Each structure stands twice: as C-alpha cells, then as structure tokens.
Short mmCIF file of C-alpha atoms and ligand atoms in Angstrom, two decimals:
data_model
loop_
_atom_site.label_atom_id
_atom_site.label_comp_id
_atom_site.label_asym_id
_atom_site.label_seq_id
_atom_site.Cartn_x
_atom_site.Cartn_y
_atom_site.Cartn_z
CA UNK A 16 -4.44 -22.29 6.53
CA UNK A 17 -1.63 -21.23 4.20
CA UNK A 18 -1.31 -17.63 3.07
CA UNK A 19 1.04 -16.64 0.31
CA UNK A 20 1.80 -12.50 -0.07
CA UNK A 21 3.53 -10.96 -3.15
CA UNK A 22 5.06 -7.85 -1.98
CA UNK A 23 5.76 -8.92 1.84
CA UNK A 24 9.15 -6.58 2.00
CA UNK A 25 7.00 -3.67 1.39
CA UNK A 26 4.86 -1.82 4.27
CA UNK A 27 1.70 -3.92 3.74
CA UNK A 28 3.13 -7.33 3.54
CA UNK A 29 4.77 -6.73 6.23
CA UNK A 30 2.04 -5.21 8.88
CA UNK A 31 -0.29 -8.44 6.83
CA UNK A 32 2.18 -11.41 7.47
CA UNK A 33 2.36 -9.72 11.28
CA UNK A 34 -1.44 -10.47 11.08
CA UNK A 35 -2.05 -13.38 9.97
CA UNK A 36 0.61 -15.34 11.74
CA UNK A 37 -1.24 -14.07 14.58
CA UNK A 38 -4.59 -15.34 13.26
CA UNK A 39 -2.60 -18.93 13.01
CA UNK A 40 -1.60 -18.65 9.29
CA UNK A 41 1.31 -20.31 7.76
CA UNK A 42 3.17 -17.31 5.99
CA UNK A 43 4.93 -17.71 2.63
CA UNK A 44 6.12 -14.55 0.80
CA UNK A 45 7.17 -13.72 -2.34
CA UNK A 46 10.22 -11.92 -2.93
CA UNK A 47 12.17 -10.93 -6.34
CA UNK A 48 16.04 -12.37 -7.04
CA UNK A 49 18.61 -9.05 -6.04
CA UNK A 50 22.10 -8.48 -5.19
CA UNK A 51 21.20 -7.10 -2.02
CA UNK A 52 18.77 -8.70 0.49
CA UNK A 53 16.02 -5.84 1.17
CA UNK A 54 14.19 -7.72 4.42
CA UNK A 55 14.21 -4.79 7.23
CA UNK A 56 10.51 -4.79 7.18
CA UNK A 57 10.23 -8.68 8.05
CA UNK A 58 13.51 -8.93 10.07
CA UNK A 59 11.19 -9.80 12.98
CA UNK A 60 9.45 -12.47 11.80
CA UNK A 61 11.72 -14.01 9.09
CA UNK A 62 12.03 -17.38 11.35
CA UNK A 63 8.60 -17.32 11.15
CA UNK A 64 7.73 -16.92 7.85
CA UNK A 65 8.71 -18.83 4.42
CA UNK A 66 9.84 -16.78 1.53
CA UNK A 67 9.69 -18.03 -2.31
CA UNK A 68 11.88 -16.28 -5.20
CA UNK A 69 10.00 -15.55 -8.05
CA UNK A 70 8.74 -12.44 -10.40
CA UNK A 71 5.70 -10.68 -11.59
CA UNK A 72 7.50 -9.96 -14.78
CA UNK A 73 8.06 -14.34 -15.02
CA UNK A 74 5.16 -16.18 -15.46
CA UNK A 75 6.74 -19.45 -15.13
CA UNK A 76 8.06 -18.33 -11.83
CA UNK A 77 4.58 -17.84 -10.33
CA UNK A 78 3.13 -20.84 -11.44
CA UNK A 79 6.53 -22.56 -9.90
CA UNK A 80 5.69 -20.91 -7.25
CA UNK A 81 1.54 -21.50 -6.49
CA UNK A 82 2.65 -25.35 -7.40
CA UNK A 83 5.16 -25.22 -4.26
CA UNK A 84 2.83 -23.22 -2.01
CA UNK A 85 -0.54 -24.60 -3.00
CA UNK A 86 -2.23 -21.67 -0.76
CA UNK A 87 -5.60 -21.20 0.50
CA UNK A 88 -5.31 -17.31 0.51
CA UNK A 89 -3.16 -15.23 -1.86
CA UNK A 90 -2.66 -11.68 -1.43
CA UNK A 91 -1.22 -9.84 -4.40
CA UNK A 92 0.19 -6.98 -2.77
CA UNK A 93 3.16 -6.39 -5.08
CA UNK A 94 3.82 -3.44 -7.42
CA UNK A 95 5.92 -0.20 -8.46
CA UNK A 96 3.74 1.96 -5.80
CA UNK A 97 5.57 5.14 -6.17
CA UNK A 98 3.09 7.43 -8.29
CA UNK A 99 5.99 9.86 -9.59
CA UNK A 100 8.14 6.84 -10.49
CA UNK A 101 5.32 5.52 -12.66
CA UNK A 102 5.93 8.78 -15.51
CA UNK A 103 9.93 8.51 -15.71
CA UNK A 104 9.15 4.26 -15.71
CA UNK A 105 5.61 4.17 -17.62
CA UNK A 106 6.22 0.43 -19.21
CA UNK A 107 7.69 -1.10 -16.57
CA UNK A 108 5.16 0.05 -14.24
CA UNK A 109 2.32 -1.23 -16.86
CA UNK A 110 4.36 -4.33 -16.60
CA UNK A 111 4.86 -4.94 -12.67
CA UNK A 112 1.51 -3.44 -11.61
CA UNK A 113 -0.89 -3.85 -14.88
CA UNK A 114 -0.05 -6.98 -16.75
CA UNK A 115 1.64 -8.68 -13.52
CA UNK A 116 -1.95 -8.90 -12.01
CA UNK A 117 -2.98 -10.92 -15.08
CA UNK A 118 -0.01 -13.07 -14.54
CA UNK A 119 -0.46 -14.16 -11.09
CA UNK A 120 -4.64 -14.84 -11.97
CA UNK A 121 -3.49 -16.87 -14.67
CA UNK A 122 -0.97 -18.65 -12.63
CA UNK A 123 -3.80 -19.06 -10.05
CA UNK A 124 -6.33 -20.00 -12.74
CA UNK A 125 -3.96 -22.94 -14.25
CA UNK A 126 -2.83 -24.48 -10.88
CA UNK A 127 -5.05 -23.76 -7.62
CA UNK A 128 -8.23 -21.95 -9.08
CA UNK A 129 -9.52 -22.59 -5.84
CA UNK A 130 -7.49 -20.46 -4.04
CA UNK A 131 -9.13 -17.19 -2.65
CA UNK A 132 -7.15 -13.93 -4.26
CA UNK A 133 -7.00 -10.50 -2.89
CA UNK A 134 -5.93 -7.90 -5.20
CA UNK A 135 -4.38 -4.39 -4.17
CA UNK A 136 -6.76 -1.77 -5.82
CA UNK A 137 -5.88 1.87 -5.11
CA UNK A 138 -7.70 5.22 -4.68
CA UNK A 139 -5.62 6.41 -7.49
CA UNK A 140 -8.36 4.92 -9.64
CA UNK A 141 -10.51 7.97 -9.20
CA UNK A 142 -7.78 10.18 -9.78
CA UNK A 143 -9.39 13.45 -10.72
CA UNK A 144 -12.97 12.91 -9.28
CA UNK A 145 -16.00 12.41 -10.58
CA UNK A 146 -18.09 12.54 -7.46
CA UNK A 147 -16.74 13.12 -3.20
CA UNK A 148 -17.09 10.79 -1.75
CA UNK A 149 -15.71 8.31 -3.92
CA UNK A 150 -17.46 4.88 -3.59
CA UNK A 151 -17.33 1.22 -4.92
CA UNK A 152 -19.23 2.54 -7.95
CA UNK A 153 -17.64 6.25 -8.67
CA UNK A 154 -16.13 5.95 -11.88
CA UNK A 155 -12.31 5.68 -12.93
CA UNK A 156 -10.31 8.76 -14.24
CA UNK A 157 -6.75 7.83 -13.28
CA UNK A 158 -4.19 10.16 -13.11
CA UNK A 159 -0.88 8.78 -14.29
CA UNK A 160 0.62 5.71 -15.40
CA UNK A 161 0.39 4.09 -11.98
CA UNK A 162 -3.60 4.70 -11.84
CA UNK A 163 -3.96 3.26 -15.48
CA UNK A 164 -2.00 0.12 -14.30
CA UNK A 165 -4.03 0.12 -11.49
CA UNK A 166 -7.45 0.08 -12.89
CA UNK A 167 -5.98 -2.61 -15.47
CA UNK A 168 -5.75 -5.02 -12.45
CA UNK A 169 -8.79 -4.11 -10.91
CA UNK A 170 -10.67 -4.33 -14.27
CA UNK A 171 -8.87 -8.32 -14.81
CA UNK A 172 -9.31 -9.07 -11.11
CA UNK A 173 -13.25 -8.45 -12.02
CA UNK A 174 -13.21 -10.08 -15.20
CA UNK A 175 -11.57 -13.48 -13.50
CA UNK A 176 -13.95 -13.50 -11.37
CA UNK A 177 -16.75 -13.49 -13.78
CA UNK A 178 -15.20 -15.25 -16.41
CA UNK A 179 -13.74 -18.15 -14.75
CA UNK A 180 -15.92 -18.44 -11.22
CA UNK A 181 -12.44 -17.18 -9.14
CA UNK A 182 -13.14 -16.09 -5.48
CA UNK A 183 -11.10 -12.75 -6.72
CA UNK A 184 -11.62 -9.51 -5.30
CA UNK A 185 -10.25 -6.49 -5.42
CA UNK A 186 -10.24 -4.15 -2.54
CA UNK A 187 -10.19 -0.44 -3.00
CA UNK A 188 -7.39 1.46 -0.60
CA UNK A 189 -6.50 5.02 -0.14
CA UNK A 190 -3.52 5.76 1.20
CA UNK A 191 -2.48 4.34 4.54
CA UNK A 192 0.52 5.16 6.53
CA UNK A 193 3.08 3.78 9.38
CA UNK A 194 6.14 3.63 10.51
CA UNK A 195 7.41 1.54 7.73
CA UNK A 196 6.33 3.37 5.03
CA UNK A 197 8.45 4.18 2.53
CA UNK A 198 10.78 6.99 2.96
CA UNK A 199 9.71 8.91 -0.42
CA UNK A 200 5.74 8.76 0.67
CA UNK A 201 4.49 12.27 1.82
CA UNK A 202 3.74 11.12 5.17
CA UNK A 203 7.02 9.76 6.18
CA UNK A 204 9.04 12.41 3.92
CA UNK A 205 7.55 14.59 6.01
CA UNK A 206 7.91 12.58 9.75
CA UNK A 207 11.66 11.33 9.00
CA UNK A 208 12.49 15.16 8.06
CA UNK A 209 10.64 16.72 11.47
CA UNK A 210 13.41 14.01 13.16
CA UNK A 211 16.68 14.81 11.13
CA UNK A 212 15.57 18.55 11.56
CA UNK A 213 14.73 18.69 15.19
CA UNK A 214 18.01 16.10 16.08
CA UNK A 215 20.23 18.59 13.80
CA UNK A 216 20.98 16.23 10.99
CA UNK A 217 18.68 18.61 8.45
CA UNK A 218 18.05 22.25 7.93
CA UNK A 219 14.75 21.94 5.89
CA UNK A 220 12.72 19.80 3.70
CA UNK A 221 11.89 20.17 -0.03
CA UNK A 222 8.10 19.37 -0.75
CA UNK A 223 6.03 19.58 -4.05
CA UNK A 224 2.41 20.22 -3.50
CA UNK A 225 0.99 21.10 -0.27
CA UNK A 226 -2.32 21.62 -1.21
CA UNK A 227 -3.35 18.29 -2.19
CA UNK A 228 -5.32 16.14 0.01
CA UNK A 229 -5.67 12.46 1.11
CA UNK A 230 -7.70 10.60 3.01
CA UNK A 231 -4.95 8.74 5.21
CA UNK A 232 -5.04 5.90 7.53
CA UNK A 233 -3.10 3.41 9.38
CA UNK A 234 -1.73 0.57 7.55
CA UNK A 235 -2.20 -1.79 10.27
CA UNK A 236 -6.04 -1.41 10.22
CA UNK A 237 -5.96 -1.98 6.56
CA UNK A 238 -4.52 -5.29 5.75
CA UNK A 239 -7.70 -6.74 8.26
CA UNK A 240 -9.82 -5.11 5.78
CA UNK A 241 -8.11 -7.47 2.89
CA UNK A 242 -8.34 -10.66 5.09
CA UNK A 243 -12.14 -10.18 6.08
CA UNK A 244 -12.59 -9.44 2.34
CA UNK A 245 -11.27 -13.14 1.64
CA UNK A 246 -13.65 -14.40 4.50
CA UNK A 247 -16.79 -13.59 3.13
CA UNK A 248 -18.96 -15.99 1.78
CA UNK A 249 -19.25 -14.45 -2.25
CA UNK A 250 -15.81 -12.80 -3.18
CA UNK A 251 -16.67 -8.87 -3.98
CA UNK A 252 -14.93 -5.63 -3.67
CA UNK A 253 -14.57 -2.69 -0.98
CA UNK A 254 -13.45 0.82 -0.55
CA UNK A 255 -11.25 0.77 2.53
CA UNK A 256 -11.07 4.56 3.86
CA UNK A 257 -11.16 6.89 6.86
CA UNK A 258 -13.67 9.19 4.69
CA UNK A 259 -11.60 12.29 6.42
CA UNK A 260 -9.12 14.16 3.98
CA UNK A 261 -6.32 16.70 5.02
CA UNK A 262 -4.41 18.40 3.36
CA UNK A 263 -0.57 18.23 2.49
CA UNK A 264 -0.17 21.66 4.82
CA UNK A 265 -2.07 19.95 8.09
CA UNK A 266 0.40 17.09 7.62
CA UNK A 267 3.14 19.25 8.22
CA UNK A 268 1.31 21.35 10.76
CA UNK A 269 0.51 18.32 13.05
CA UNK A 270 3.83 16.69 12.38
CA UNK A 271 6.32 20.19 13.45
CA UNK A 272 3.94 20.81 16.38
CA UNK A 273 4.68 17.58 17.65
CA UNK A 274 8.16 18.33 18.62
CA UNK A 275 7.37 21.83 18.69
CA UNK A 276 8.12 23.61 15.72
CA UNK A 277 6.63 25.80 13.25
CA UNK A 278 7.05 24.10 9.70
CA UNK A 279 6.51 27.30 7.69
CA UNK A 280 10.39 27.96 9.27
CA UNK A 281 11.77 24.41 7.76
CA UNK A 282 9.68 24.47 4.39
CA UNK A 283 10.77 25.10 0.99
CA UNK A 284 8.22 24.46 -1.89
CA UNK A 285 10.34 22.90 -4.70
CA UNK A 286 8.52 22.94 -8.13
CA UNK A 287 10.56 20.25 -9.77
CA UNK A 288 8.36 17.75 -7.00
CA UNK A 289 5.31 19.11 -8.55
CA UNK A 290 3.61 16.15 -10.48
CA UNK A 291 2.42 16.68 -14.57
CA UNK A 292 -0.96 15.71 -13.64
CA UNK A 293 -1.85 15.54 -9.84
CA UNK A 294 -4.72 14.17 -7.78
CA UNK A 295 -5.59 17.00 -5.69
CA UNK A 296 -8.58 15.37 -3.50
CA UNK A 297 -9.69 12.10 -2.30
CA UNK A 298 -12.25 11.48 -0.03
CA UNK A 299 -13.09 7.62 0.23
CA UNK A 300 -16.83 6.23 1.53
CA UNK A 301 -16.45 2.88 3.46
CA UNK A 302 -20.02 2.56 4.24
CA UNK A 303 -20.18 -0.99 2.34
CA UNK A 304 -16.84 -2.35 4.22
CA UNK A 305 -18.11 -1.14 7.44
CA UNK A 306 -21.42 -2.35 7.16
CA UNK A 307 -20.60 -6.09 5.11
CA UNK A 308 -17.11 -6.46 6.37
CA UNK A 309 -17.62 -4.83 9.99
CA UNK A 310 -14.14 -3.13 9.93
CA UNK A 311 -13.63 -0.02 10.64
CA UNK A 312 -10.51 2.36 10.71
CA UNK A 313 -9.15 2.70 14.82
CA UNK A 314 -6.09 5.24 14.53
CA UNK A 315 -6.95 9.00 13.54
CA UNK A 316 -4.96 11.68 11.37
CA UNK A 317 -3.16 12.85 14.88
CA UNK A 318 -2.23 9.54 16.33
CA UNK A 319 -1.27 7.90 12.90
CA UNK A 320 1.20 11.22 12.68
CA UNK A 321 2.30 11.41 16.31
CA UNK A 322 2.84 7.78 15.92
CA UNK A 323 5.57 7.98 13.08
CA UNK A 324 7.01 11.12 14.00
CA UNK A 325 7.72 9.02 17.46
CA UNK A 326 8.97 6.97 15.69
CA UNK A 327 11.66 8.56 13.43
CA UNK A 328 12.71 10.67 16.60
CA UNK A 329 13.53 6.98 17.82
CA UNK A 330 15.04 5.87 15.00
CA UNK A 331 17.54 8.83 14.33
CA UNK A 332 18.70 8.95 18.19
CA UNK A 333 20.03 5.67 17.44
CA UNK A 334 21.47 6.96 14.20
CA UNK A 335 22.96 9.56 15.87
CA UNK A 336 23.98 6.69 18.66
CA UNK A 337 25.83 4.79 16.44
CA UNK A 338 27.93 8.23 14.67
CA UNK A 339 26.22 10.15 12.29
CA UNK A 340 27.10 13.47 12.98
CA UNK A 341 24.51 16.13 13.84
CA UNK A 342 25.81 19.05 11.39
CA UNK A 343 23.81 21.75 13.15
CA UNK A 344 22.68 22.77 16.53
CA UNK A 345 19.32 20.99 16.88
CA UNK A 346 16.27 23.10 15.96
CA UNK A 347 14.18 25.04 18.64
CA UNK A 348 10.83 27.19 18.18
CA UNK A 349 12.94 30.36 18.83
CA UNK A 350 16.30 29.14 16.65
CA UNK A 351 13.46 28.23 13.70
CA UNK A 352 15.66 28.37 10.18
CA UNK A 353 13.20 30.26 7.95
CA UNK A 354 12.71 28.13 4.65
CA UNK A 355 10.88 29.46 1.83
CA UNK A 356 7.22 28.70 2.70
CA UNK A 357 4.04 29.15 0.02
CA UNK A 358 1.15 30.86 2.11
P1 NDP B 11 5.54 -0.95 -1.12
O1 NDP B 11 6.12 -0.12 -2.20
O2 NDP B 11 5.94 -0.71 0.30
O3 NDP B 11 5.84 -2.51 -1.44
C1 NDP B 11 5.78 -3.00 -2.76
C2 NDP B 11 6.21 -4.46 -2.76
O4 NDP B 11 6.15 -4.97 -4.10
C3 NDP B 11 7.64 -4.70 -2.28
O5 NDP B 11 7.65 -5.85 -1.48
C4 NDP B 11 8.39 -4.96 -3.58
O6 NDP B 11 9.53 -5.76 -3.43
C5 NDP B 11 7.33 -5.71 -4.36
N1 NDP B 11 7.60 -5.76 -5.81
C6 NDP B 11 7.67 -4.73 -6.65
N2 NDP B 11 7.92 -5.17 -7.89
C7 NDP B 11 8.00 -6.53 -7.84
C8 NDP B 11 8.25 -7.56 -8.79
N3 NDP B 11 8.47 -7.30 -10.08
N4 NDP B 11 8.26 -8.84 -8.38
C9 NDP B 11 8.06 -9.12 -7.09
N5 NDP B 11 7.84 -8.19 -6.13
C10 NDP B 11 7.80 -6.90 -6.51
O7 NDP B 11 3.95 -0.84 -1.25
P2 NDP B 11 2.79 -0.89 -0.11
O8 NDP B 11 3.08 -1.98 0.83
O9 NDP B 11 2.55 0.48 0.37
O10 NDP B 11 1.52 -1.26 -1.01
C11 NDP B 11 1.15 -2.62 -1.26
C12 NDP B 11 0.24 -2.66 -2.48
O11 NDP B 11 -0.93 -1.91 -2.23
C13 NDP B 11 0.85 -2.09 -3.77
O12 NDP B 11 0.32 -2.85 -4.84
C14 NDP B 11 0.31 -0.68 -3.82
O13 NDP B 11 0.28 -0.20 -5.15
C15 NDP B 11 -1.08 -0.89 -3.24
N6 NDP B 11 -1.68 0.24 -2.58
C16 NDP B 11 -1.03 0.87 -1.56
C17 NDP B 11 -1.63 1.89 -0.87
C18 NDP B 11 -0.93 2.60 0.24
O14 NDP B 11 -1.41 3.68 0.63
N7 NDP B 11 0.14 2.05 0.82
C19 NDP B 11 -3.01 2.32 -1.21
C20 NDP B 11 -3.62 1.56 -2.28
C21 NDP B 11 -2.98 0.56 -2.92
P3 NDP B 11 11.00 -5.15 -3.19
O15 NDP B 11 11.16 -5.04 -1.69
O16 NDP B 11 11.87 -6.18 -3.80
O17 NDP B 11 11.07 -3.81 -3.87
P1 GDR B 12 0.13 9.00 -3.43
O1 GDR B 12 1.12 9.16 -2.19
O2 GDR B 12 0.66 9.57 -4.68
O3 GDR B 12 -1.22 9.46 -2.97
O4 GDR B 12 0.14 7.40 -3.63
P2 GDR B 12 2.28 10.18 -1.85
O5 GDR B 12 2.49 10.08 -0.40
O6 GDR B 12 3.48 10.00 -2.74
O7 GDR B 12 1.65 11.62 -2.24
C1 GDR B 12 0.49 12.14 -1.61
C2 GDR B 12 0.28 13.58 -2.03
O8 GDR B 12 1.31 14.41 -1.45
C3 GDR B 12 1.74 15.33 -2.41
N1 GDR B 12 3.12 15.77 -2.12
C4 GDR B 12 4.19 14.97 -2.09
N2 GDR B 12 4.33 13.64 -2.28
C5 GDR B 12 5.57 13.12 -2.17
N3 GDR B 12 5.73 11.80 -2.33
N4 GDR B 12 6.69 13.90 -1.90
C6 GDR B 12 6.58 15.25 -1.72
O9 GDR B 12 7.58 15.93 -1.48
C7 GDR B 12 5.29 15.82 -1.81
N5 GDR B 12 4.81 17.09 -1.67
C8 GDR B 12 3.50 17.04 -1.85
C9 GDR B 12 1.65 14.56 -3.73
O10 GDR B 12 1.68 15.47 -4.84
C10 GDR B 12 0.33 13.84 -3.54
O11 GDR B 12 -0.72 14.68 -3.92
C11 GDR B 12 0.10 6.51 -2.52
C12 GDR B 12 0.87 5.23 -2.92
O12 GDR B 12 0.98 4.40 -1.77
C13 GDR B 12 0.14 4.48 -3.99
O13 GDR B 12 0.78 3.23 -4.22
C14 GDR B 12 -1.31 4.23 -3.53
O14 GDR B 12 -2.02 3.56 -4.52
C15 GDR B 12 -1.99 5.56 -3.21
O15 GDR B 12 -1.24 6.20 -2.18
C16 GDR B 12 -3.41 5.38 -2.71
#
C-alpha cells in the first residue's frame, strides 16, 4: 500500500509516516520548494520515506504529483495551523488551509478518484460553542480566520464525497500534543520554557490567556484515529478527543511541578498574546470513533505533560552541552523569580 502525506515536516506527518511505515506502508510526503531544508521532524526516517516537491497554493503541482505517486491513501495534513497567525495572514491562510483542500480533491478527483482521502478537520470549528460536549453534529461557529478556513475544507471534503462518490472524510481533532510540537503551541511554549527556566537559560515566560481550556491529547494516538478512518468500509467523519478539558493554568501547574517549581513565580500575563476573539472551552465527545473506529486515546493530561517537559529538559542539556550559556543560576523552589502572575 502506498500512502502519500501533505504536511509530513509538521508534528502529525511526522508521528503518521512513523506509523504507517510500521503498518508496512510505502511513505511519500509532500513538502513545499524553500531555501532552507526544514526536515528535523523526519530526520529519522528520511531513508525511509520518499518526499515529492509540490504546493497547495499550485494546482498543477498536485496533480504532478498524485500522477507520480498514484496512492492508495492520501492524508491531507497540510496547512497554516497557527490560530494567531491566521488574523495578521487572513488570505493566505484562506488560501493554504481553505481553498488548498479543494485543490488537492480536485487533483484527486481528475487523476486517482479512487484513492481514499483523509482530511485534517479541527475543533476550531466549534469555536465559541453551541453545545459541551461538542460532537460530529454540534454546529460550526468558528472563531478566526483559521476556523473559517477550516470549516471550508471540511464543508468541500463533504461535498466531494457526495457529489462525486470520493471515499473522503474528514476527521474532527482537538488539539493534540508531543514532543514535536511546535514551539509557539501552548503546550510546548509552556514545556520548552519550564526547561530554559529550570536549566538557567530563562527567567520567565510571557503567556496570553490562562483561562482558556482544551481538551488535549497525544499526537501519537491521533494519527491511528485518521488511518482506521480510511479503513472503514463507507468513508465518514469522527471527532477524535480525550473528552477531558484543562485549563491554560493546570498546564502550567502540572508542567512547573514537574521539576519542582511554582509557576505563579515564572509567569507574566502579557496582554498583547491575548487573541481578538478567543475560544475559551472545548470539550470533544468521541463516543462514535470509539465505538465505530475502536480507538481510543492511551496517554493522559499528566503523562502527555511529563512526557514533553522530559523531553525539553533533554533537549536543552544538550543545548547547554554543545555552549549556550546558562545566563542565570538555575531556578530552585526557594530561589523562585516572582513574575507577574493573574490570580
Ligand atoms: P504543523 O504546523 O506542525 O504542520 C503543518 C504542515 O503543513 C507542515 O509540514 C508545513 O510544511 C505544511 N504546509 C503548510 N503550508 C503548506 C503549503 N502551502 N504547501 C505544502 N505544505 C504546507 O501542524 P500539525 O502537524 O499540528 O497539524 C496537521 C494538520 O492537522 C493541520 O492541517 C492542522 O491545521 C490540523 N489540526 C491540528 C491539530 C493539532 O492539535 N495539532 C488539531 C486539529 C487539526 P513546512 O514544514 O514547510 O512549514
Ligand atoms: P489552538 O492552540 O489555538 O487551540 O490551536 P494553541 O496551543 O495555540 O492555544 C491553545 C489555547 O492556549 C491559549 N494561550 C496561548 N496560546 C499560545 N499559543 N501561546 C500563549 O502564550 C498562550 N497563552 C494562552 C490560547 O489563547 C488558546 O486558547 C491548535 C492548533 O494546532 C490548530 O491547528 C488546531 O486546529 C487546534 O489546536 C485544534
């Protein structure tokens, strides 16, 4: 079986290509023309993997590219994902996460229709809430530009599907977390900063709003809930979720305690990082998945936490290893900076 995933240099491409080369797959991924190779998430795998330059902004590129491939499974994983870059960037993110959905179906309609699509859906759909817990059929109010993109692609992943008999689906996903997340996300924002503070390369950490809440998981359970979606016999779509939220605060909490601080010392509450229109609760209900799909989430709030803070300690030893300077004494429960901390 031959796989091809857009977006396999970000965090889920890269945990899904780990997973399906496991399951036997052969791996091609999709990667955009720039100056500077960006490939740290697949370093480990890049002999085992094939990667194909095109563009979701160039539809001759993708249909180039499906006519090379000819896959069985294609997982359209690519995007702008950063919510707060999707105000300052509004077009291009309609263009890259909106109309490039449409672009890959109709590269997929035109030259393999018979290819089974996934499409990344996000939680960011519901935006501010019409119902907790949100499910498969809780209607839409998105939140920003990124959310309206998003429920653009879900919308034309639908309408494929029922217009032109594609096995497209569209898989609902609130946030999920790892190690190689991004370093702007909340979760690893927070986990890198615990490391650089507790190692002495940082004094504090600037964060918008704490009391927002997300239902978080681990990325690694995730991307098996996008290849059992493509293994079902009628293509349909899922909310993938732990159906636990915490908040912003317990984040922090969980991740100081860790390495034994108190992150009301080492916080500082920095209205510019507040967002013009924020999603302040999701709560996702993956009683369909869990029942239809028979996946459900194995790594809890704690571990997923403990597990990246471990891992940024790790990662900024060696840092520190190879000569960046620590430029304070590294932080202890009784040496705790105070930062300016909302109650
Ligand atoms: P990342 O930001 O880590 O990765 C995004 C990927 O998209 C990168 O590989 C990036 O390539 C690629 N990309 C962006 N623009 C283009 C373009 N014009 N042409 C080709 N490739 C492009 O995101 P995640 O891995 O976290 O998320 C994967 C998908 O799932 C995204 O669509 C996201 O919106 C969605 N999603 C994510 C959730 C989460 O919690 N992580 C939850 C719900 C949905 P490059 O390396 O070149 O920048
Ligand atoms: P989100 O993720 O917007 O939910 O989108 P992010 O981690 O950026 O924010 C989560 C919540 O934390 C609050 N927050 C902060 N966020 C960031 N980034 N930086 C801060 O300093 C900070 N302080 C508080 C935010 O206001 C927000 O409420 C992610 C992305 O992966 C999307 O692509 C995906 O679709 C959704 O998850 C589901």
């Amino acid at each position: 079986m031959k796989a091809l995933i857009t977006g396999i240099t970000g965090q889920d491409g890269s945990y899904l290509a780990d997973f399906l080369l496991d399951q036997g797959y052969q791996v091609y991924g999709m990667v955009r023309r720039a100056s500077t190779e960006n490939f740290d998430r697949i370093a480990h795998i890049k002999n085992r993997i094939t990667l194909v330059q095109a563009d979701l902004l160039d539809e001759l590129s993708l249909m180039g590219m499906l006519e090379q491939v000819r896959p069985d499974e294609i997982y359209n994983l690519a995007a702008m994902s950063f919510v707060p870059t999707s105000w300052s960037q509004p077009i291009l993110t309609g263009e890259f996460t909106g109309i490039g959905v449409v672009r890959m179906l109709e590269a997929v309609r035109r030259v393999c229709p018979k290819s089974r699509f996934y499409q990344a859906s996000s939680s960011e759909m519901f935006g501010k809430v019409r119902e907790v817990p949100q499910t498969e059929l809780t209607p839409f109010y998105p939140r920003s530009p990124y959310g309206v993109s998003k429920v653009y692609g879900h919308y034309i992943t639908v309408n494929y599907r029922e217009s032109y008999n594609l096995f497209a689906v569209s898989g609902i996903l609130f946030n999920h977390e790892s190690p190689r997340r991004g370093r702007e996300f909340v979760t690893r924002k927070v986990t890198d900063g615990v490391a650089r503070i507790k190692l002495g390369l940082a004094r504090s950490i600037s964060m918008g709003n704490i009391d927002s809440q997300r239902d978080w998981g681990f990325a690694g359970d995730y991307v098996q809930a996008m290849w059992r979606m493509l293994q079902q016999k009628t293509p349909d779509d899922f909310v993938i979720a732990t159906g636990k939220a915490h908040s912003v605060r317990e984040l922090l909490r969980v991740a100081f305690e860790r390495v034994d601080l108190d992150w009301k010392d080492y916080v500082v509450v920095d209205p510019k990082l507040i967002r013009p229109a924020e999603v302040d609760q999701l709560l996702g209900d993956s009683s369909k998945a869990r029942r239809v799909l028979k996946w459900k989430p194995s790594v809890t709030f704690e571990q997923l936490v403990h597990m990246m803070v471990e891992a940024d300690m790790e990662r900024v030893r060696q840092e520190i290893a190879q000569g960046a300077l620590p430029d304070i004494r590294p932080a202890t429960r009784s040496a705790g900076r105070k930062g300016k901390t909302s109650k």
